[in-house]
Coordinates of C-alpha atoms in Angstrom, one line a residue:
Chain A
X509 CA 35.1 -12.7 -16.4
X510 CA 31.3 -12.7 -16.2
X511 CA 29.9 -16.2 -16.9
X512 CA 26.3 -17.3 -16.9
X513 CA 25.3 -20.8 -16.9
X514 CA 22.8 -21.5 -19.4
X515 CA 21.1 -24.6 -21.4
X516 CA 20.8 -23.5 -24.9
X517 CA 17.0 -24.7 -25.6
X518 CA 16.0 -22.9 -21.9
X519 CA 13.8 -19.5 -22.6
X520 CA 15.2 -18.5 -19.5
X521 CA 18.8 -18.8 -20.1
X522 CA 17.7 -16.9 -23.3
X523 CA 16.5 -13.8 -21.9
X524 CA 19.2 -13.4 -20.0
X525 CA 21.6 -14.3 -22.9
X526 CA 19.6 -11.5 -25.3
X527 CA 20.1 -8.7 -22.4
X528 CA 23.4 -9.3 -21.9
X529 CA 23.7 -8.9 -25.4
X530 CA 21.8 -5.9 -25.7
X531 CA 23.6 -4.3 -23.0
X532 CA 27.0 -5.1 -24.7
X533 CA 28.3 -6.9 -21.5
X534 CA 30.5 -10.0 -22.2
X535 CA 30.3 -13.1 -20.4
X536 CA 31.2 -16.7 -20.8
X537 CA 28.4 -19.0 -21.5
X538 CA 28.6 -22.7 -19.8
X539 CA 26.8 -25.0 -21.2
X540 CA 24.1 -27.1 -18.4
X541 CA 21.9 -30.2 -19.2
X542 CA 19.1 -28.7 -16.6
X543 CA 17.8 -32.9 -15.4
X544 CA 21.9 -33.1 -15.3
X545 CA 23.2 -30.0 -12.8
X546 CA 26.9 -29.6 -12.9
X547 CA 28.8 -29.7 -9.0
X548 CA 30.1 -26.3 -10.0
X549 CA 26.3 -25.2 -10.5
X550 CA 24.9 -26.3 -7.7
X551 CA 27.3 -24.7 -5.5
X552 CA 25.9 -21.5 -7.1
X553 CA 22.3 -22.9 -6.7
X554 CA 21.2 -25.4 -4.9
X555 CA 18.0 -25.8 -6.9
X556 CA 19.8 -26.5 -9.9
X557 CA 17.8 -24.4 -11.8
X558 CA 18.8 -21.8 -15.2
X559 CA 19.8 -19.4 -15.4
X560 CA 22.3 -18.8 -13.1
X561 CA 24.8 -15.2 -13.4
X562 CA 28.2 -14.4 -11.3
X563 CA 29.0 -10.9 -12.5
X564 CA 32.5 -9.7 -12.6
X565 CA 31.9 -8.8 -8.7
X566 CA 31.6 -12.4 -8.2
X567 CA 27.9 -12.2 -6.8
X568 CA 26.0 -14.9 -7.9
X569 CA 22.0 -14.4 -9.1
X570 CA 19.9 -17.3 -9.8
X571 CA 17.0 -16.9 -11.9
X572 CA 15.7 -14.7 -15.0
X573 CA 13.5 -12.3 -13.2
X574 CA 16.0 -11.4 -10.3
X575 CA 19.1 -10.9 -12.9
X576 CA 17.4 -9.4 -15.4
X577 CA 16.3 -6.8 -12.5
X578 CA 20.3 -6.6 -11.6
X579 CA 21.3 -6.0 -14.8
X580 CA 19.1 -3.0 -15.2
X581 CA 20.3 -1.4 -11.8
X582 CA 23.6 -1.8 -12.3
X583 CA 24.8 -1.2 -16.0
X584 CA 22.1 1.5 -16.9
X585 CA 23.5 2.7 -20.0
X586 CA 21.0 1.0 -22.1
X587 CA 17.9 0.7 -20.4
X588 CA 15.4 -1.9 -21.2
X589 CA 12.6 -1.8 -19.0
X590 CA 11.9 2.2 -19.1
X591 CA 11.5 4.8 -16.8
X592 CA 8.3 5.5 -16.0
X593 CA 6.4 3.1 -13.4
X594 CA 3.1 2.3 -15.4
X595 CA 5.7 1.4 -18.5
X596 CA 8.1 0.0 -16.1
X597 CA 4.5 -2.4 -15.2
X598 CA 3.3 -3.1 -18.9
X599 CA 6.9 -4.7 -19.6
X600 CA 6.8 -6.4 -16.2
X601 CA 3.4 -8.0 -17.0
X602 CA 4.0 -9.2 -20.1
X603 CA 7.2 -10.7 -18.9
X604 CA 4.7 -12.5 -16.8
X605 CA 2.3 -13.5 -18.9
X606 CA 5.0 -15.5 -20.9
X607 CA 6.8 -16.9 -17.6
X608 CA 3.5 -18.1 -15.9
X609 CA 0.4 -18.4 -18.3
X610 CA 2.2 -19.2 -21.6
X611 CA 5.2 -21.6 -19.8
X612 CA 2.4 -23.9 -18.4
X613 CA 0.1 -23.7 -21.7
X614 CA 2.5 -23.9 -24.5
X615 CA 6.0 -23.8 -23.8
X616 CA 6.2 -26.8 -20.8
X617 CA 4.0 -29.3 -22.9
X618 CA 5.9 -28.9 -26.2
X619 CA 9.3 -29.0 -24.0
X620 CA 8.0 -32.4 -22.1
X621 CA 7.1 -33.8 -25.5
X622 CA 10.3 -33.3 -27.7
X623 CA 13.0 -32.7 -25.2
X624 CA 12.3 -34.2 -21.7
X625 CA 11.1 -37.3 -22.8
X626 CA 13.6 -37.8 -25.0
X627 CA 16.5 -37.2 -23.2
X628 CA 16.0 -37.3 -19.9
X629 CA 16.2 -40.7 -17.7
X630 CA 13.8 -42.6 -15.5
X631 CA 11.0 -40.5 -17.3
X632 CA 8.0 -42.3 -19.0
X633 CA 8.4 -41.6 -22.8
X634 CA 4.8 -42.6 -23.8
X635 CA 3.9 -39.6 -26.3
X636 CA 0.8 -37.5 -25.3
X637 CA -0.3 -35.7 -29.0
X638 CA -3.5 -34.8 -26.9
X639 CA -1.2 -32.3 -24.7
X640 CA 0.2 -30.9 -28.1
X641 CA -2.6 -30.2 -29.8
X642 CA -4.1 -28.5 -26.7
X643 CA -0.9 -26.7 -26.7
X644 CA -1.4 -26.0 -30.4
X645 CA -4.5 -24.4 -29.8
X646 CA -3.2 -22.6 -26.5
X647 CA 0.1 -21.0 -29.0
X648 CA -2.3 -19.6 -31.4
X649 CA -4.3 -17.7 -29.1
X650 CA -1.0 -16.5 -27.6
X651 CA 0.2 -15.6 -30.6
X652 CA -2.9 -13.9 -31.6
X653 CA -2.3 -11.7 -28.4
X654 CA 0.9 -10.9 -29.8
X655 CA -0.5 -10.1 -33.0
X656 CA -2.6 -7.8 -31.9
X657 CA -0.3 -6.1 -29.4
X658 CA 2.9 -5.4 -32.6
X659 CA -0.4 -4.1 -34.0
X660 CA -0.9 -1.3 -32.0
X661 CA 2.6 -0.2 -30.7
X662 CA 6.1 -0.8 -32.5
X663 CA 7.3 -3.3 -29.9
X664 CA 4.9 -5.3 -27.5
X665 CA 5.3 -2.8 -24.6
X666 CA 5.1 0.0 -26.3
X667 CA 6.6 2.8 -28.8
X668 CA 10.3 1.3 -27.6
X669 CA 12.4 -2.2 -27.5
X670 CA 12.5 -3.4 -23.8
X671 CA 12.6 -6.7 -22.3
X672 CA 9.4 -7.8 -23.0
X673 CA 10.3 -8.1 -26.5
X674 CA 13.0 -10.1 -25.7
X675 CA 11.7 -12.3 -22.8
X676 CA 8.8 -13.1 -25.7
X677 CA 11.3 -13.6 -28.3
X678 CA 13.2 -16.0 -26.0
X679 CA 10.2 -18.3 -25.3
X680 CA 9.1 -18.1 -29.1
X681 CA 12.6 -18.5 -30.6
X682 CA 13.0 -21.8 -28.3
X683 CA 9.9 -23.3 -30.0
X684 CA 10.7 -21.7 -33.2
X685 CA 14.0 -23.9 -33.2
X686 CA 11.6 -26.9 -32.7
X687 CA 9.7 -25.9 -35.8
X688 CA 6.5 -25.5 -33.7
X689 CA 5.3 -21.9 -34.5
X690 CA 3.3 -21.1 -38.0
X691 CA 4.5 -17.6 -38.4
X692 CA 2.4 -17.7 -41.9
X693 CA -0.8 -17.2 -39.9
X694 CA 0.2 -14.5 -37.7
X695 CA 1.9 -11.8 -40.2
X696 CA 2.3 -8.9 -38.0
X697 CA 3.7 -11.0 -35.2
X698 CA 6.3 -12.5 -38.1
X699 CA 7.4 -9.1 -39.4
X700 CA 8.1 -8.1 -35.6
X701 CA 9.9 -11.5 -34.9
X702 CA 12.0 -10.5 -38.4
X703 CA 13.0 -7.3 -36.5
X704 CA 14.3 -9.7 -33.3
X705 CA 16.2 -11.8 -35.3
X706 CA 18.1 -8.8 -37.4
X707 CA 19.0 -7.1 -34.3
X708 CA 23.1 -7.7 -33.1
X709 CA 21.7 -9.2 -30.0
X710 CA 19.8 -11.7 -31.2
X711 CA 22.8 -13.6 -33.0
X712 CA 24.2 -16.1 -30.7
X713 CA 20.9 -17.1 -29.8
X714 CA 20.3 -17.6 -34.0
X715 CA 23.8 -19.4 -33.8
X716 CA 23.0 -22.7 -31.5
X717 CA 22.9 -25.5 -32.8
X718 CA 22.7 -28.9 -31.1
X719 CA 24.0 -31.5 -32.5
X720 CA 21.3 -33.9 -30.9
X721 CA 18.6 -31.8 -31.6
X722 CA 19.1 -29.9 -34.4
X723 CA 17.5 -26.8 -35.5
X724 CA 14.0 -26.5 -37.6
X725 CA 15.0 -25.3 -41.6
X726 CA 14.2 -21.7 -41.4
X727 CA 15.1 -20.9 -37.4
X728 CA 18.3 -18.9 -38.4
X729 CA 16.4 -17.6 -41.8
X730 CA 16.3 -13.9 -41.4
X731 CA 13.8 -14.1 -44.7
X732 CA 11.9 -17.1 -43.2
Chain B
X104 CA -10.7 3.4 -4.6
X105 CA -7.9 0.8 -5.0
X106 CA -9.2 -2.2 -5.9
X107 CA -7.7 -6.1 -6.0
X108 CA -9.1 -8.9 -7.1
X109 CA -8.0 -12.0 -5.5
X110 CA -8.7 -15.2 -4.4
X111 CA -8.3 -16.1 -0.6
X112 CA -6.1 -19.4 -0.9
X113 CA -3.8 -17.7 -4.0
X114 CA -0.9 -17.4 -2.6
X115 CA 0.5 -14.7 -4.8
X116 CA -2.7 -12.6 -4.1
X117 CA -1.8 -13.1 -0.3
X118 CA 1.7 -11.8 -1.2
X119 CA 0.3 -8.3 -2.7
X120 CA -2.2 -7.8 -0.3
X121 CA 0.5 -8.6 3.1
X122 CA 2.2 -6.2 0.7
X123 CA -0.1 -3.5 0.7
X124 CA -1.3 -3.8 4.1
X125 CA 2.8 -3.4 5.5
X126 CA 2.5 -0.4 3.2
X127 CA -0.6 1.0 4.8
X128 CA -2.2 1.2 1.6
X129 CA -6.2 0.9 1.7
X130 CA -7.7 -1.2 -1.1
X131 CA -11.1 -2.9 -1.7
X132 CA -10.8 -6.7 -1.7
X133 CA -13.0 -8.5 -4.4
X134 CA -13.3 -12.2 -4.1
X135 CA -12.5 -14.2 -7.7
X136 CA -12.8 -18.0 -8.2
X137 CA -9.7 -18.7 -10.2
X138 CA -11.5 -21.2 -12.2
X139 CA -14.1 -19.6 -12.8
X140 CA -13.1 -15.8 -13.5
X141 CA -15.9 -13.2 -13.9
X142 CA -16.7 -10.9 -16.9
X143 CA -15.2 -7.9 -14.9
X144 CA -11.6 -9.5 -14.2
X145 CA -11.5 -10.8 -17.6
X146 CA -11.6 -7.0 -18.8
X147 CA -8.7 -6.2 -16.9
X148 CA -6.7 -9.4 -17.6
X149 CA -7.7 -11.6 -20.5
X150 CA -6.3 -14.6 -19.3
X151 CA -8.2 -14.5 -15.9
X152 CA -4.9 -14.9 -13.5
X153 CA -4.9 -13.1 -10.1
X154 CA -4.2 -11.1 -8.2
X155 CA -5.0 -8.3 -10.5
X156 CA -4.4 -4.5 -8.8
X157 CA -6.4 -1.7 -10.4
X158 CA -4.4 1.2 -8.8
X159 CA -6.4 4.8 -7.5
X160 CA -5.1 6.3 -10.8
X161 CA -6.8 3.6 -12.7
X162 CA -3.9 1.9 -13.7
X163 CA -4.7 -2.0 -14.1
X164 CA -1.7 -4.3 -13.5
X165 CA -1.9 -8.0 -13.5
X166 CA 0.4 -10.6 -11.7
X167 CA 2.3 -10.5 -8.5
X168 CA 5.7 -9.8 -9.4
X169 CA 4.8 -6.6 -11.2
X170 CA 1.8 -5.2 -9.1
X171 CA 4.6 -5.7 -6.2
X172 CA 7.7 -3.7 -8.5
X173 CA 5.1 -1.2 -9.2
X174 CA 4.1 -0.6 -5.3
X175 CA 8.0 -0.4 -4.7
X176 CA 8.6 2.2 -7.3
X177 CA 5.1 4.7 -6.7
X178 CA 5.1 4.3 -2.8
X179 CA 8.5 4.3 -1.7
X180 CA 7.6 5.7 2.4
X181 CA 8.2 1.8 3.0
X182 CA 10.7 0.0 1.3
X183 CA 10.1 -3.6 1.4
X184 CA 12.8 -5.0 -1.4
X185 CA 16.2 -3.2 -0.2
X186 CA 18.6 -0.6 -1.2
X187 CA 21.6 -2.2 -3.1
X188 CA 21.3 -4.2 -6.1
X189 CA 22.9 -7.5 -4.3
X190 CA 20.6 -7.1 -1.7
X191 CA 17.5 -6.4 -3.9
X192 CA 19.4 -9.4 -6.2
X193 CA 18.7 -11.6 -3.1
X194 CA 15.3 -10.6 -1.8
X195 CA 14.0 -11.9 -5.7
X196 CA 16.0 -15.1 -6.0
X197 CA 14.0 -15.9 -2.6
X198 CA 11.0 -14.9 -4.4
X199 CA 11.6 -16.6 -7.8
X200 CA 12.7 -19.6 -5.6
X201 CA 9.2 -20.1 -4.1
X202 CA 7.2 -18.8 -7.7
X203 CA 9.1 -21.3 -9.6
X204 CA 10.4 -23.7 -7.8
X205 CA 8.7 -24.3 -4.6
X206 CA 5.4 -23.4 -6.4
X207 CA 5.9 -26.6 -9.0
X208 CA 7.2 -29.0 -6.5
X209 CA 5.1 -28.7 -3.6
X210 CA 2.6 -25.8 -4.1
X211 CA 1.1 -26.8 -7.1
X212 CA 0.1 -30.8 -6.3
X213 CA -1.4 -29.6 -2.4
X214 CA -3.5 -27.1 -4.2
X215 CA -4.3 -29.3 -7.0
X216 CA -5.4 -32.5 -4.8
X217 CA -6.7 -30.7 -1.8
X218 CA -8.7 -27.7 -3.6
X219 CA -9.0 -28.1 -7.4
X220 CA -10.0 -31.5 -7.6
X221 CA -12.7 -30.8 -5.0
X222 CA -14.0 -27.9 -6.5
X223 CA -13.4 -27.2 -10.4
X224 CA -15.8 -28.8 -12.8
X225 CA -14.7 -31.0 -15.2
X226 CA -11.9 -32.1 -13.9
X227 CA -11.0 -36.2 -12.9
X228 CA -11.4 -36.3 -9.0
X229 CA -9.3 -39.4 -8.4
X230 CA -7.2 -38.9 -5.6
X231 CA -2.6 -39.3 -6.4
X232 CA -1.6 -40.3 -3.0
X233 CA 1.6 -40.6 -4.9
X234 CA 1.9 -36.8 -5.7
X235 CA 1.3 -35.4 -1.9
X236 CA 4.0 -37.8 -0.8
X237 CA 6.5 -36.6 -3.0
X238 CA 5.4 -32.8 -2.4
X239 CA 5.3 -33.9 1.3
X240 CA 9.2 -34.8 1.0
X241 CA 10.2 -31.9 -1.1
X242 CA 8.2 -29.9 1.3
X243 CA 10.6 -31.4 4.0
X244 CA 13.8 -29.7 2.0
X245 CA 12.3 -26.3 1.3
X246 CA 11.3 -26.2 4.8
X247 CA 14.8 -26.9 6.1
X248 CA 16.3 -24.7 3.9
X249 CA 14.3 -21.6 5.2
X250 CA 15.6 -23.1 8.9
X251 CA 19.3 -22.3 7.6
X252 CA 18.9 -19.4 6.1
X253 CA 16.7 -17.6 8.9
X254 CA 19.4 -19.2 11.3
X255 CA 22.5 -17.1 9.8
X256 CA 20.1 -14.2 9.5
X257 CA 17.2 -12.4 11.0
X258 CA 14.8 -12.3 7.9
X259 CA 15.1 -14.6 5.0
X260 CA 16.9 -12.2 2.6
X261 CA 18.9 -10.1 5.4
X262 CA 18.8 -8.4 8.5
X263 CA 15.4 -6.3 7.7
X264 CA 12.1 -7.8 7.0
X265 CA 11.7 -7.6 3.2
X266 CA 8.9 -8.5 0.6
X267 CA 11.4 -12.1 0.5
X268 CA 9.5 -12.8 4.0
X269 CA 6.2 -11.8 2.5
X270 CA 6.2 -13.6 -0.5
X271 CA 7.3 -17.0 1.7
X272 CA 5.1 -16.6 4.5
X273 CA 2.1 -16.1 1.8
X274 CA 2.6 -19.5 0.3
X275 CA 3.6 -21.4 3.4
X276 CA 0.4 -19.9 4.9
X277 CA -2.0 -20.8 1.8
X278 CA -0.5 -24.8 3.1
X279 CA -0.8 -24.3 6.5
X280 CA -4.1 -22.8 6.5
X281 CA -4.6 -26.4 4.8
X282 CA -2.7 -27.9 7.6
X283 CA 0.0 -30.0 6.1
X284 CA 3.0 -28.0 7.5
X285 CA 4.5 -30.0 10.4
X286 CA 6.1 -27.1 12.0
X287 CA 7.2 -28.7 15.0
X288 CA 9.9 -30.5 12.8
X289 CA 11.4 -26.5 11.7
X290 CA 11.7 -25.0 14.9
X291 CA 13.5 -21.8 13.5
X292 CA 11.0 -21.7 11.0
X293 CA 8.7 -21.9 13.3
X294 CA 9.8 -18.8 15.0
X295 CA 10.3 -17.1 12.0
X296 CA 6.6 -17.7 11.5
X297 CA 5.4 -16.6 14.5
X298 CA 7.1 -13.4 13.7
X299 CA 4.8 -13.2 10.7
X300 CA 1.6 -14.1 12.2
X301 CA 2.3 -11.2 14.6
X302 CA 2.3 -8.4 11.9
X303 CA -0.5 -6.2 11.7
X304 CA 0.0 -6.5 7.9
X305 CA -0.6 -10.1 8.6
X306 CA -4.2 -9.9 10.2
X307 CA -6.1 -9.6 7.7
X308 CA -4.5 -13.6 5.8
X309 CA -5.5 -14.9 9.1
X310 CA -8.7 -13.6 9.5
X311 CA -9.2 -15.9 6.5
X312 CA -11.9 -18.4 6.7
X313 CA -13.9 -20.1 3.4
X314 CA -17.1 -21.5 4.7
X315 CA -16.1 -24.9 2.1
X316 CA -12.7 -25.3 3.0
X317 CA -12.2 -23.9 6.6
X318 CA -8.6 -23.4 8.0
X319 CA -6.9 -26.0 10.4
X320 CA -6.9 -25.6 13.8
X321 CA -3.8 -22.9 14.4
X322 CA -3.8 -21.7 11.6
X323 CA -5.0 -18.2 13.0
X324 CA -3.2 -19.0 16.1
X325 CA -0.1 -17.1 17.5
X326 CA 1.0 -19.7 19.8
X327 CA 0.9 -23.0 17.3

């Protein structure tokens, strides 16, 4: 059996969760605490870090970017990140805009705020609102971007649904859980995250639920 | 013309342009200040991260991982990430190790003490002797790490020379051309690195030389 070692409020271990779905390949989710890496993960990784894959082969892949990449040359029946190799490039760079510019903008200063420091040990758990409301500020320009983007194309890459929709959607729906995002300001990008969160793949990830952190009121609202 | 704008001590610019150089591809270098990015690269990429390609067919593409996918795919005479998916699998879990991991741990505090902090504006200048120890130690397990694997192996990823090498020479050489990598202490790094620095596609990193931050001593040096 395919299993993939994931934390449930990681964007990362999202993506990978939303392809696999997408792709209609099983696996068997185990649940991490990334500050508390399992022995069993870091025999896979050493790094500790999420995601972490072993396909049915047994090969084991460490890291979004390089599964993601896997998946896509080996089950091809569905492809998600298109043929041609300027298309192919738009998808890539917006899978990098969200992993580098909008990880250390938004998504690691809202993370550090309401999960690291209140979970994790030996970590100093004075609250900085002046590094959320700089993230605030950062989200909406993001967000803008995305706006404007849906606005212009049917998905964020283009005419078709490919990974960079869901690599977005995976950051998004991880701060959307956290009740962060004010989708009333930023319509179009709402009406395409409407179409995310209706699609088969999508529903696990609209399924978790932590008991210690639960989700925001509308997060698994299809009419939110 | 192919054009790429990059910044000399960015290590993921170094890693495209070692990439295009191994590819023999000709390109004109244009010299950005990351903190301070001019109106022309902020047409191509909003958010002002390098490197930035603009290709001969005028394609723009921002951000290493896809300018260097996109390279693979268009100018396949050299192939720099491998044949079968575990191996490509394995040549980007190097890569994702050093752009996530590696860059947070080490990468980021050297650059941030030793170059930001000297040169951005509006940014507080007190030294964290604290943070370059701790980078200095995690330094100390990366390094040894790339000792094991290049002493099971003949590159990092494999037998052949492969954009895994490329992308973990760049950053080790934006440190060393700092000085802060005690090679002497990772002999089979060391080797490994010599092996590097004696690549034509290497030349033109080592020719390198900022007249406010000039390199250490060997850091152009093939005997070091």
């Amino acid at each position: 059996m395919r299993k993939l070692f994931h934390y449930p409020l990681c964007a990362l271990s999202r993506c990978v969760r939303f392809v696999l779905a997408e792709k209609k390949l099983d696996f068997e989710a185990i649940h991490e605490i990334p500050w508390e890496p399992s022995e069993e993960l870091l025999d896979y990784n050493l790094f500790g870090t999420l995601p972490v894959l072993i396909d049915i082969s047994g090969t084991s892949i460490p890291g979004c970017n390089p599964i993601v990449e896997y998946l896509e040359e080996v089950y091809t029946d569905i492809n998600l990140i298109g043929i041609e190799p300027v298309d192919r490039a738009e998808v890539r760079r917006i899978m990098d805009w969200f992993e580098f510019t909008f990880y250390s903008e938004v998504y690691k200063p809202f993370i550090t705020e309401k999960i690291l420091k209140r979970f994790m040990k030996n970590v100093d758990r004075t609250s900085d609102p002046a590094s959320i409301r700089l993230a605030g500020a950062k989200l909406t320009i993001h967000m803008e971007y995305i706006n404007w983007l849906v606005d212009r194309r049917n998905w964020l890459s283009g005419r078709i649904f490919s990974v960079a929709d869901i690599c977005v959607a995976s950051f998004l729906s991880v701060l959307d859980y956290l009740g962060v995002i004010p989708w009333q300001k930023f319509g179009i990008a709402k009406e395409w995250y409407a179409r995310i969160k209706s699609r088969p793949g999508f529903r696990g990830i609209l399924k978790d639920n932590l008991s210690q952190i639960p989700p925001s009121a509308d997060y698994a609202n299809l009419d939110f």
